[in-house]
PDB file of C-alpha atoms in Angstrom:
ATOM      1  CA  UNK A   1     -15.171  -2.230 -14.527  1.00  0.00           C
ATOM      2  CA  UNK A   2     -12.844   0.707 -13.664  1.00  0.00           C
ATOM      3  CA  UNK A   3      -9.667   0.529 -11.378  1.00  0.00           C
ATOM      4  CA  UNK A   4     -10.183   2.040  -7.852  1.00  0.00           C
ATOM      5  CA  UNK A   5      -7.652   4.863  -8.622  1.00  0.00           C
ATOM      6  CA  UNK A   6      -9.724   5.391 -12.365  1.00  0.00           C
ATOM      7  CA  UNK A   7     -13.157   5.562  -9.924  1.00  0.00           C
ATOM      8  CA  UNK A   8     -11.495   8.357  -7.720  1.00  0.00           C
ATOM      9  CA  UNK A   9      -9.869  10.253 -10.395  1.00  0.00           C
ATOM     10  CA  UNK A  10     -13.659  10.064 -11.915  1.00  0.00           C
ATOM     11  CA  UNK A  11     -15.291  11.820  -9.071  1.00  0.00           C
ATOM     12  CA  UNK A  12     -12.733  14.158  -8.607  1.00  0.00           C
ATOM     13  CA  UNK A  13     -13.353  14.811 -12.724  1.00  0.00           C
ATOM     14  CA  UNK A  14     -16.885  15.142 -12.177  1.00  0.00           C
ATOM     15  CA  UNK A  15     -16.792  17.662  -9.277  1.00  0.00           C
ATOM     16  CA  UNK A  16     -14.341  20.225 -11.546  1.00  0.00           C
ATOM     17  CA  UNK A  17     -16.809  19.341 -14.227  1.00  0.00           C
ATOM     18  CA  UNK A  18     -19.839  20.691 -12.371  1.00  0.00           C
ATOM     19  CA  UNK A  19     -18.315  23.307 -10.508  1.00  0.00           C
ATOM     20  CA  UNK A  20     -16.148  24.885 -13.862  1.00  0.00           C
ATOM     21  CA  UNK A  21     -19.758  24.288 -16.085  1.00  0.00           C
ATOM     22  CA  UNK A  22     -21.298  26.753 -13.757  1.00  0.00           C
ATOM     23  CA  UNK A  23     -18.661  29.060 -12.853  1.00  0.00           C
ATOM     24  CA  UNK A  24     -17.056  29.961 -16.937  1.00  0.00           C
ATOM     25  CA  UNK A  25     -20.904  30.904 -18.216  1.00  0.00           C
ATOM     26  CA  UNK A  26     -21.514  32.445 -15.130  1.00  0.00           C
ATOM     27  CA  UNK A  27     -18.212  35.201 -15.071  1.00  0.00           C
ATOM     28  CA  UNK A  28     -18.246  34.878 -19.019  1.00  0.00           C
ATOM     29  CA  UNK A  29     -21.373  36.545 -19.246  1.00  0.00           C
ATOM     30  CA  UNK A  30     -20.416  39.046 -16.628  1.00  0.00           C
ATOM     31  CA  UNK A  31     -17.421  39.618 -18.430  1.00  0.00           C
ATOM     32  CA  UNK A  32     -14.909  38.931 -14.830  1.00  0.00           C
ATOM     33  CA  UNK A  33     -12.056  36.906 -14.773  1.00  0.00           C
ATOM     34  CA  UNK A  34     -12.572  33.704 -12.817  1.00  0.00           C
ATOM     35  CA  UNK A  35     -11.360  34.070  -9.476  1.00  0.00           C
ATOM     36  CA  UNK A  36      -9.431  30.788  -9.237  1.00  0.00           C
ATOM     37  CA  UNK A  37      -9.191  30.450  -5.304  1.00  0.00           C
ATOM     38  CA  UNK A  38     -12.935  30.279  -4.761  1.00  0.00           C
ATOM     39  CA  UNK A  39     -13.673  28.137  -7.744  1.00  0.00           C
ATOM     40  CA  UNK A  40     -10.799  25.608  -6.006  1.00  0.00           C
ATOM     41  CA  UNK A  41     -12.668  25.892  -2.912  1.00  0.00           C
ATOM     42  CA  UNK A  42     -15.699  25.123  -4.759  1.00  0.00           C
ATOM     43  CA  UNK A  43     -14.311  22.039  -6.806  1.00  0.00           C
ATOM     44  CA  UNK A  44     -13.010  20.656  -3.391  1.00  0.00           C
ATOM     45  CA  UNK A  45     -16.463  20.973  -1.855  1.00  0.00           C
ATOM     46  CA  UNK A  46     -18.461  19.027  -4.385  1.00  0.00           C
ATOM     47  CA  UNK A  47     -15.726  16.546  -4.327  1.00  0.00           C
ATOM     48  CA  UNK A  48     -15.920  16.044  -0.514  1.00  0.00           C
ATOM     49  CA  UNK A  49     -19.962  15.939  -0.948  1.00  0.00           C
ATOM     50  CA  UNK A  50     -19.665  13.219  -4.338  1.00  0.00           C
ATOM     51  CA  UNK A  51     -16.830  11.080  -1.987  1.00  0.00           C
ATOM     52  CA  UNK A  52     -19.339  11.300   1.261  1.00  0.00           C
ATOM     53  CA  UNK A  53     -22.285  10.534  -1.008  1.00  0.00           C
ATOM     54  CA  UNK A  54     -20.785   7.500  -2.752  1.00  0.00           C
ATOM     55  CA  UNK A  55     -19.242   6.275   1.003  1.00  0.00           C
ATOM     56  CA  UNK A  56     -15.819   6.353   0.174  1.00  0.00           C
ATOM     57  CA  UNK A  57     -13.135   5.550   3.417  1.00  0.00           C
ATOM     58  CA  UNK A  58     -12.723   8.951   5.210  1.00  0.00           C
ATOM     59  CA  UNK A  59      -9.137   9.272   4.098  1.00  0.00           C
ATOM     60  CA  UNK A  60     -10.433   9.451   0.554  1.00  0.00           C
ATOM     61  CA  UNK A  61     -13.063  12.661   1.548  1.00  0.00           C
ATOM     62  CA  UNK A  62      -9.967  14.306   2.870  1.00  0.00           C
ATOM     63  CA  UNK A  63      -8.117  13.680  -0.250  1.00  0.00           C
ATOM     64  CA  UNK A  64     -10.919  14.795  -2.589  1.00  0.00           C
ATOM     65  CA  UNK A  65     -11.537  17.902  -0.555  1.00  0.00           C
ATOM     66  CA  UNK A  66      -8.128  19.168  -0.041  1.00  0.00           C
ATOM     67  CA  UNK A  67      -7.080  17.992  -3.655  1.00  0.00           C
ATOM     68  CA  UNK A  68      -8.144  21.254  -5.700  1.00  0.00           C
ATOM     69  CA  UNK A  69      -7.135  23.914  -2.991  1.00  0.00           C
ATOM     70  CA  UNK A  70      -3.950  21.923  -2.572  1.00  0.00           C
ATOM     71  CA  UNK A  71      -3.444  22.575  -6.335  1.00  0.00           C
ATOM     72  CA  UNK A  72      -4.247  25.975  -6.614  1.00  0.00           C
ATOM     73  CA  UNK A  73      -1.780  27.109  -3.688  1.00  0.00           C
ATOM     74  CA  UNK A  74       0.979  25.312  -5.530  1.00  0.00           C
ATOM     75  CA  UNK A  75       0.054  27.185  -8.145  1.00  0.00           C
ATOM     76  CA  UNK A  76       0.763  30.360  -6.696  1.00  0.00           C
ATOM     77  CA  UNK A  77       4.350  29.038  -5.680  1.00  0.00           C
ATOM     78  CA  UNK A  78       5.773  29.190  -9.178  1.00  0.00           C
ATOM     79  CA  UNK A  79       7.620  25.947  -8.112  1.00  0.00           C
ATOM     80  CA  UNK A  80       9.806  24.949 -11.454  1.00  0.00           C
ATOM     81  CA  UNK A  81       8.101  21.850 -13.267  1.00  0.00           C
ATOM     82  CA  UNK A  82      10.768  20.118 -13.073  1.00  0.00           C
ATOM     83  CA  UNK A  83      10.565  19.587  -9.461  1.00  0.00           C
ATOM     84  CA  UNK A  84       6.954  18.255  -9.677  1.00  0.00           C
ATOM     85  CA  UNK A  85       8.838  15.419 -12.558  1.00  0.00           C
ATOM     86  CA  UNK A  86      11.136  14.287 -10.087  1.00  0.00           C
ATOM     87  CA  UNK A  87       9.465  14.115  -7.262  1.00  0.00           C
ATOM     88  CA  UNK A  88       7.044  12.014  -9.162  1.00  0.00           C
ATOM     89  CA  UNK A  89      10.009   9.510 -10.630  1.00  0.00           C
ATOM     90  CA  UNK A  90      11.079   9.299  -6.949  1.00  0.00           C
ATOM     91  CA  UNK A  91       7.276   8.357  -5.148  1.00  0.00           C
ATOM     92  CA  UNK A  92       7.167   5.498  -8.070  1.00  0.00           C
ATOM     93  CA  UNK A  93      10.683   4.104  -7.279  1.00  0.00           C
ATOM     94  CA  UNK A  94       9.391   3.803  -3.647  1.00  0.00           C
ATOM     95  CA  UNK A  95       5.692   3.413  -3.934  1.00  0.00           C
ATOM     96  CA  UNK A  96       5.159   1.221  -7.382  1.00  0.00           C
ATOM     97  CA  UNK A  97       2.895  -0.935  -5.146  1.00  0.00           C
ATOM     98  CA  UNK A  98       0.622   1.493  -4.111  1.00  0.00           C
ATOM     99  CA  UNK A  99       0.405   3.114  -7.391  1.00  0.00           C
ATOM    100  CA  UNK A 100       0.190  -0.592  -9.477  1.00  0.00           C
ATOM    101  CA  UNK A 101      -1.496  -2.882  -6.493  1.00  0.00           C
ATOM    102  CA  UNK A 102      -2.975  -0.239  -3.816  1.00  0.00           C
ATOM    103  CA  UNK A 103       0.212  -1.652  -1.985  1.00  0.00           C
ATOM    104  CA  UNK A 104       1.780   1.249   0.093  1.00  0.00           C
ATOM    105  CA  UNK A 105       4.728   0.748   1.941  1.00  0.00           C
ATOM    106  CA  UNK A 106       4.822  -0.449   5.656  1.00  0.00           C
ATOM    107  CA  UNK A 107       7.295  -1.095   7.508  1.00  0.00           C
ATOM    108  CA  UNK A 108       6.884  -4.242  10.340  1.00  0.00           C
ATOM    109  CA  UNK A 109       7.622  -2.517  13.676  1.00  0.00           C
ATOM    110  CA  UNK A 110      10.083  -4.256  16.267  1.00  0.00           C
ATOM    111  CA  UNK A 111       7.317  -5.703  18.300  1.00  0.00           C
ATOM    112  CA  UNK A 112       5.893  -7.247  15.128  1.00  0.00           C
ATOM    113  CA  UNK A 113       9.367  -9.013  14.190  1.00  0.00           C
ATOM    114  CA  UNK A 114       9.788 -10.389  17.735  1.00  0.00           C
ATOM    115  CA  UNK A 115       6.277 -11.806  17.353  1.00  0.00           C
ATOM    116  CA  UNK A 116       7.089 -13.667  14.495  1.00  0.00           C
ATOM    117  CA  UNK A 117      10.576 -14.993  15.433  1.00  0.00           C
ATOM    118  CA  UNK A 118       8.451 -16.356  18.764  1.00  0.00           C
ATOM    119  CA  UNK A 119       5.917 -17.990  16.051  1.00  0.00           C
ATOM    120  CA  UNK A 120       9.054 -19.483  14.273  1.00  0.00           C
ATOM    121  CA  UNK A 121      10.845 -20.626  17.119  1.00  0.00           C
ATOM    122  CA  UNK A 122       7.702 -22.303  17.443  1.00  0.00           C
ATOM    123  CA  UNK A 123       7.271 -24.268  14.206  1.00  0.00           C
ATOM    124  CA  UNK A 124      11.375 -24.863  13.997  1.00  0.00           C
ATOM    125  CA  UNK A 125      13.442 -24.391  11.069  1.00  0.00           C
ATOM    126  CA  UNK A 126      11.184 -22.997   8.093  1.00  0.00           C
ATOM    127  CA  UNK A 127      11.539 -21.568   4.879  1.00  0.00           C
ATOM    128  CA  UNK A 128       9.570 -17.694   5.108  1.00  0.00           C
ATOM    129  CA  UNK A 129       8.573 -15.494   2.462  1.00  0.00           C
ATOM    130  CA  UNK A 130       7.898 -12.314   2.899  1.00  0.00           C
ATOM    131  CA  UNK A 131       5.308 -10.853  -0.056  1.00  0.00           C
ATOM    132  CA  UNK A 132       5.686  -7.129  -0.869  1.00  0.00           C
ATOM    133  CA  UNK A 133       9.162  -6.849   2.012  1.00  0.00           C
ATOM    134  CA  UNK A 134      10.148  -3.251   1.447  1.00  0.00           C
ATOM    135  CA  UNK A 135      13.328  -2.513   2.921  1.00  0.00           C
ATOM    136  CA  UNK A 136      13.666  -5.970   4.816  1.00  0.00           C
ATOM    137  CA  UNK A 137      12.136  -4.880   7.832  1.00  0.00           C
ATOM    138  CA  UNK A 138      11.092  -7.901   8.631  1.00  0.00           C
ATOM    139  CA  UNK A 139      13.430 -10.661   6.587  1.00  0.00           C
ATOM    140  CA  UNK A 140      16.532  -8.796   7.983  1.00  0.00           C
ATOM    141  CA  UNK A 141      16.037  -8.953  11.932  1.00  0.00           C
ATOM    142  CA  UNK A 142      14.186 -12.407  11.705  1.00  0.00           C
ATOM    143  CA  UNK A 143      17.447 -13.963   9.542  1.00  0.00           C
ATOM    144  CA  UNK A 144      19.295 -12.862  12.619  1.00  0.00           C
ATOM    145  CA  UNK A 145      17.419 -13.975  14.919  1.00  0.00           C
ATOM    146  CA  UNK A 146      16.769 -17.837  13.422  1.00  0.00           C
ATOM    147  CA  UNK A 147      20.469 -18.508  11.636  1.00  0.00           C
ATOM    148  CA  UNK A 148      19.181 -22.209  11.145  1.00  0.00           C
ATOM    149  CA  UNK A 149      15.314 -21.465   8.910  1.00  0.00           C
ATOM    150  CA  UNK A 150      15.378 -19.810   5.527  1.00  0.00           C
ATOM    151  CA  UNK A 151      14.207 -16.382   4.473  1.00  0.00           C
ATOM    152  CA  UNK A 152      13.029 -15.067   1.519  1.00  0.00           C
ATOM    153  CA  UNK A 153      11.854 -11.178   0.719  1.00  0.00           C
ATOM    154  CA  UNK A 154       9.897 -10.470  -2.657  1.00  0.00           C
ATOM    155  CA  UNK A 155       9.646  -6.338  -3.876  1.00  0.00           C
ATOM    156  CA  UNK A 156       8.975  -4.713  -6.529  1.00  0.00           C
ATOM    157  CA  UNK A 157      10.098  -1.242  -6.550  1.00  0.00           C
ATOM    158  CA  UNK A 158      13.603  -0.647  -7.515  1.00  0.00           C
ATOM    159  CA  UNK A 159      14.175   1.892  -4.064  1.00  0.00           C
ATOM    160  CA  UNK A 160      13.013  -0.282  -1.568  1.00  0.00           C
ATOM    161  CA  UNK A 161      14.048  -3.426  -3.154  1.00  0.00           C
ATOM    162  CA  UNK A 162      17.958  -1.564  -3.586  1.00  0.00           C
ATOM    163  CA  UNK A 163      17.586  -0.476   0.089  1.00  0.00           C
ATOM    164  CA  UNK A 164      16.961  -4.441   0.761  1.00  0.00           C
ATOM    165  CA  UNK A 165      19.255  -6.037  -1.135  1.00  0.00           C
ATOM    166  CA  UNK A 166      21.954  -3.664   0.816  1.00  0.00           C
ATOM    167  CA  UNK A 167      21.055  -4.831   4.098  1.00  0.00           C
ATOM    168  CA  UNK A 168      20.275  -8.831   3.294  1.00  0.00           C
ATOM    169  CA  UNK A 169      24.165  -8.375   2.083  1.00  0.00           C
ATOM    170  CA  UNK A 170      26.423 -10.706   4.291  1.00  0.00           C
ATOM    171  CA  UNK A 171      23.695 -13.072   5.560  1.00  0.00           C
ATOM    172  CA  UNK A 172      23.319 -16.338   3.687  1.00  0.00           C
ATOM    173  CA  UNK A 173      19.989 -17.766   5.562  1.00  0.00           C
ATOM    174  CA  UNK A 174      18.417 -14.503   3.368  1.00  0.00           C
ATOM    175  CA  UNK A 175      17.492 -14.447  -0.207  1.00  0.00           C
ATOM    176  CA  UNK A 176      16.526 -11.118  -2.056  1.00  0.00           C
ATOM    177  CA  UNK A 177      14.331 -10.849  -5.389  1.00  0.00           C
ATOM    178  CA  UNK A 178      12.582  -8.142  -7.045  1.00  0.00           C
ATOM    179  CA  UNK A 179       9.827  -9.477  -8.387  1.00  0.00           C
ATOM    180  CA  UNK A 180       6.030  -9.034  -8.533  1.00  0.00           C
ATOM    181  CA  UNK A 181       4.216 -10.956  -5.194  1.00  0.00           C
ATOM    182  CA  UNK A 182       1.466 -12.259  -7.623  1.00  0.00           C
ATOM    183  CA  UNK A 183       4.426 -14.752  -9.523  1.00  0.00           C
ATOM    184  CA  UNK A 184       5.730 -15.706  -6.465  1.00  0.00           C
ATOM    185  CA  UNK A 185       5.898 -19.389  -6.048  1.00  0.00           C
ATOM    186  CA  UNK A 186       4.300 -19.841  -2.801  1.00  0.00           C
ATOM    187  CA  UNK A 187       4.123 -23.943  -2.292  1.00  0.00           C
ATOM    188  CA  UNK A 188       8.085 -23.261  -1.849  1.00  0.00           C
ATOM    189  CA  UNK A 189       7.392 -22.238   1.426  1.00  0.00           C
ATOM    190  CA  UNK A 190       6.507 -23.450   4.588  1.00  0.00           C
ATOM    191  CA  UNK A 191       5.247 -19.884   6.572  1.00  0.00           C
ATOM    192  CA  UNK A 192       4.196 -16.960   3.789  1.00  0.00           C
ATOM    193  CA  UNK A 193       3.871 -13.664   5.497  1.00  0.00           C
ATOM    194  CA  UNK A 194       2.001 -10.267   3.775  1.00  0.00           C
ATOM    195  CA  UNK A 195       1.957  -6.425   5.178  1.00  0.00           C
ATOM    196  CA  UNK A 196      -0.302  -4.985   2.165  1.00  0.00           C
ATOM    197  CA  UNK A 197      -3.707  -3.797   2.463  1.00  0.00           C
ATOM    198  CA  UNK A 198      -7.203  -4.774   2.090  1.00  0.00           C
ATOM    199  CA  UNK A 199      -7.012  -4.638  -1.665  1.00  0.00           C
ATOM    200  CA  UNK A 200      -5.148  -7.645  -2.465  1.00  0.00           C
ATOM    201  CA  UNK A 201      -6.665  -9.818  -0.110  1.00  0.00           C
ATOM    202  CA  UNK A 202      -9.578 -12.286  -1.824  1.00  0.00           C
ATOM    203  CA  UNK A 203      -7.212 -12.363  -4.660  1.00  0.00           C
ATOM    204  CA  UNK A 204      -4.050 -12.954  -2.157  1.00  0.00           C
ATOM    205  CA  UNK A 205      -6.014 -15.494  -0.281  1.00  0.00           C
ATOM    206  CA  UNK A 206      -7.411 -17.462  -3.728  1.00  0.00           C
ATOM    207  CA  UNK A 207      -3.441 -17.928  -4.388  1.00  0.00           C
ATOM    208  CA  UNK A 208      -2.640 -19.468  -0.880  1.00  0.00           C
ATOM    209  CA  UNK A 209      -5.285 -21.534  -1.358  1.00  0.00           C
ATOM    210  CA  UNK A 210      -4.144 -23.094  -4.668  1.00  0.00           C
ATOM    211  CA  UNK A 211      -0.716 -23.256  -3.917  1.00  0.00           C
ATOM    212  CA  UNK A 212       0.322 -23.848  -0.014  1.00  0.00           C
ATOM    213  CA  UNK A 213       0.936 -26.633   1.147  1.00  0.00           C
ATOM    214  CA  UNK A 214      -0.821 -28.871   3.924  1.00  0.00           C
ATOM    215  CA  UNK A 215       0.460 -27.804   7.222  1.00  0.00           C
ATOM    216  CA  UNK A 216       1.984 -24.461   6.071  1.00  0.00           C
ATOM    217  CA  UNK A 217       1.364 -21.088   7.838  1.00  0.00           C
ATOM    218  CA  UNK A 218      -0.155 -17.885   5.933  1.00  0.00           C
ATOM    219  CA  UNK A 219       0.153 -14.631   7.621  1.00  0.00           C
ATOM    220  CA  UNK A 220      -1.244 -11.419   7.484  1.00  0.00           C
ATOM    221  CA  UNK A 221      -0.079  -8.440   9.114  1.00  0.00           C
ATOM    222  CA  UNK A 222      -2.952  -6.249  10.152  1.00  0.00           C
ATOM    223  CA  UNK A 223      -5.401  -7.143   7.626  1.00  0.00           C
ATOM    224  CA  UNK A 224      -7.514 -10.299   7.880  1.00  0.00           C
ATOM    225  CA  UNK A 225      -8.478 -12.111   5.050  1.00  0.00           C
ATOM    226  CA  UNK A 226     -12.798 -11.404   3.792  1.00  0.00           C
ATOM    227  CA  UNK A 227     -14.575 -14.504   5.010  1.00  0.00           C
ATOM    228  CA  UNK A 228     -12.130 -16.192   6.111  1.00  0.00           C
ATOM    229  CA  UNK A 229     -11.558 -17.281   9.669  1.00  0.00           C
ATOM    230  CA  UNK A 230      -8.710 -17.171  11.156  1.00  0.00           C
ATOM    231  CA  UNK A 231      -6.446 -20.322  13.272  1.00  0.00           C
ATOM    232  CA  UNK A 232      -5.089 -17.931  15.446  1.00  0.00           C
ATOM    233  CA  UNK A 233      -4.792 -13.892  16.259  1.00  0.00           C
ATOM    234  CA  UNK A 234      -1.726 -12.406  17.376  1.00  0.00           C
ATOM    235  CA  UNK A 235      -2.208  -9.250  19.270  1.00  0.00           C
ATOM    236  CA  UNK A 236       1.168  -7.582  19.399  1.00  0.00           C
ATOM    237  CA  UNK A 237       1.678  -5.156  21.529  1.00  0.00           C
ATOM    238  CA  UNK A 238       2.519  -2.253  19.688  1.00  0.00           C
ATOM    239  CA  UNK A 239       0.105   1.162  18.783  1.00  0.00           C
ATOM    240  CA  UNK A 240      -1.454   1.297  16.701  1.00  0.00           C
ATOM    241  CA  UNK A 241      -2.912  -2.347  17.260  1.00  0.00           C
ATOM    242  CA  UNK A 242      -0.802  -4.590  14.511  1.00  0.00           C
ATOM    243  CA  UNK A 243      -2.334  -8.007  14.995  1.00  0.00           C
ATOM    244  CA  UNK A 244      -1.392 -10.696  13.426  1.00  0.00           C
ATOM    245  CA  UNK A 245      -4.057 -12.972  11.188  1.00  0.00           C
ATOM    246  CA  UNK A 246      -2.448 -16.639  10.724  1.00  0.00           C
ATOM    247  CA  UNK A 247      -4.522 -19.094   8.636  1.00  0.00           C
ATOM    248  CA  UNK A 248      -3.118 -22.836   8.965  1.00  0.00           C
ATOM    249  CA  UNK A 249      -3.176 -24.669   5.461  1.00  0.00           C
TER     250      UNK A 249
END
């Protein structure tokens, strides 16, 4: 079975496929050159109709509609290619996640932190992880904030995990690894916390469930896990809503 991002770059093949099948015999008989703008228009169109008809999320419609036109007016920039390569180089320094685990990058909000130190203070001194921890949003405010548990922040794009590492400098209660979340050693910890996406979650769940411990605390951070039930919802108070899905081992 094909990747998500193989499935979506598969529709948007088979929309310039249709529309480019019909359009090149069509102006090649009539001996006109192809007028570009309307065949982009016309690409984006069947892509929007194949990404409504196959019910994808309506972010993705708005991608696959916008994709083509977007490309053709970039076109007509004349923008030096080498601007396209490093622009590219930079998105996977900071989004490897999203492009390797449909991980994009968030960023826990202040509310969100002061949630969780509350829900620490709580439990006592603990030893957190933080799976996929970007720039230490989170890790960085909660090691203030509880000088006497542990903390722990896991990332794998060389950007965000740089940008971390900077900031987790000078406190010794925070440790800093750049690693991938799925070889992360999760019994080590008593209070696992995730910001990711829906993607990862059966999978993400399967490994808390083989490897926490009884009595520890798995988090999620907007996204609850697929038939699962959670111990206990968090609403924070923050907009958009950011609850918080905790799942007692």
């Amino acid at each position: 079975m094909s990747s998500p991002p193989l499935r979506q770059l598969a529709l948007q093949g088979a929309a310039a496929i249709l529309i480019l099948s019909l359009a090149w015999p069509y102006y090649g008989l009539r001996g006109e050159a192809m007028p570009w703008l309307e065949t982009s228009l016309a690409i984006g169109a069947a892509a929007l109709l194949f990404a409504t008809l196959s019910r994808q999320p309506w972010w993705w419609r708005v991608i696959h509609g916008g994709f083509m036109p977007l490309v053709w007016f970039t076109h007509t920039l004349a923008i030096d290619p080498g601007w396209f390569l490093l622009a590219a180089i930079l998105l996977l320094l900071v989004y490897r996640g999203a492009l390797t685990g449909q991980v994009p990058l968030y960023l826990s909000n202040k509310q969100t932190v002061q949630a969780l130190a509350d829900l620490l203070a709580e439990r006592g001194d603990s030893r957190f992880l933080d799976l996929g921890a970007g720039v230490g949003s989170t890790t960085v405010p909660l090691a203030d904030a509880l000088p006497e548990s542990h903390f722990t922040g896991v990332e794998n794009a060389p950007l965000t995990w740089l940008a971390g590492r900077l900031l987790s400098v000078g406190r010794p209660n925070l440790a800093w690894r750049w690693d991938d979340l799925w070889q992360a050693r999760l019994g080590d910890y008593d209070v696992v916390y995730a910001f990711l996406s829906p993607a990862p979650m059966p999978r993400l769940w399967e490994k808390v469930q083989a490897e926490m411990k009884p009595g520890s605390l798995f988090i999620s951070n907007s996204f609850p896990v697929p038939g699962a039930t959670p111990d206990r919802v968090i609403e924070v108070a923050c907009s958009p809503a950011r609850p918080l899905y905790c799942y007692q081992r």
